[in-house]
Amino acid sequence: MALSVRPPSYSGAMRGVRRRPGLRVRTTFVAVVAVAVTLVVAGVVVILLLNWSLDKSTTEDARGAARQVVNEIAREGAGDLTGNDIASTGDSASVIQVLDRTGRPLTSDPALAGRPPLTAARPAPGQEVVETTSLNVDGVDGDFRLVSMGVRGPGGPYVVVSARSLAPVTEASARLSLLLALAGLPLLAISALAVYRAVGSALWPVERMRRNVAEISTRDLGRRVEVPPGGDAFHRLATTLNGMLDRLASAQSAQRRFVADASHELRSPLNTITTALEVREHHPGAMPDDELRRVVSTETARLRELVDDLLLLARTDDTTDNPPHTEIDLDDLAHAEADRARATVGLSVEVRASPVKVRGHAGQLRRAVRNLVDNAREHARSRIRVRTGVADGYALVEVSDDGPGVPEADRRRIFERFVRRDDSRHHGAGGSAGLGLAIVAGIAARHGGTAECLASTDGVYPGACFRLSLPLGGDR
């Protein structure tokens, strides 16, 4: 059977090309675009203002030239006017034409000799009309500003048409646009370079932190990131990174201690089983079958209990594990564990359970209450007490005993893993491995609560008092 090979997809091949540019490039691009937009807006405003000013000036020049001719016609009439008399500049940029009462050219600038009227406007005496039109003067086409004024003088009414070329306005705008464009390009280049270098300089502390963190290995978590001076974002970032490294170092140290302690605890039952098997192999008569089975069964049960405890601790540490939560009656758990503890010969168990409900994982909460009761049972002389209640919006489970208690200096440390109270070594508790209270603390944390060891103020139960606090009716 022939095998077909699919060519790599275009999207996969172009994924690297489409990779998003870095912060430095993006910031420079945004800054350059902002400067370019600012320059364009400013240039448009300047050009518009220049056009308005030059346009207004052209209109005023045309109006001034027309007014001079109007004043002369008003005094002396238009009979003696010649083209040379009204030619103001002698070039085609400024021309004047005088129309009689019938609208025919009476006299014109030499550049307009023989031309028909420049405009159809016929303002009355004392009125004016301003317009823009395209004219051909001396063979050159262009836009002109026309100011037509009506005047009454000797010989009747006349219309004076003064035309000024708008070519200088257009040329000035074009030159200014070119000048702004030529000046804007190097300005954009300078801005891009300045922003690129400034952003690089500003981000240099981050790069230095990156290099420091890259040099830190799991074998040496003692190094820290250099904290830049000041209270800016870089200072806070460095402080946060150092705090994270402190937590990682603490977690690594705790993990190493945990692995070492777990290895030691696991080695003990394995060594016992190995020793018993070796003795039986080399000295068959020294250990009967019943005794061998008893030793192996006891140590296997101890090993299984230790492995189960380690797995439960791992689950309580796993924040991605979301076991189902249901409504739990803590008072029912307290009664059940108290009844189990009463099976111990010579031990009195008192229960003061008020009805209280929480939401949580039934198996884990049952294990937490059982561990507290077992801990009290192992250290009590003759009696323990189990109490449930409510205080400050939390459901409480308290287990007290009349044993030797816990020194104040050890009340926090007692919840760490593989930590045993000194008197536990003399009670034959065996197999607890110092994980019971650590499991209680882990389960409490997973349910949004706490586990603590309190100083006993009860004369009947002067020993240890352990309290498990859980939120009322809420998820973890």
CSV table of N, CA and C in Angstrom, one decimal, residues 91 219 322:
chain,number,residue,atom,x,y,z
A,91,ASP,N,2.4,92.8,-15.9
A,91,ASP,CA,2.5,91.4,-16.2
A,91,ASP,C,1.1,90.7,-16.2
A,219,ARG,N,20.3,23.9,41.0
A,219,ARG,CA,21.3,23.5,42.0
A,219,ARG,C,21.7,24.7,42.9
A,322,ASN,N,-9.7,18.7,41.6
A,322,ASN,CA,-10.9,19.3,42.0
A,322,ASN,C,-11.9,18.2,42.4
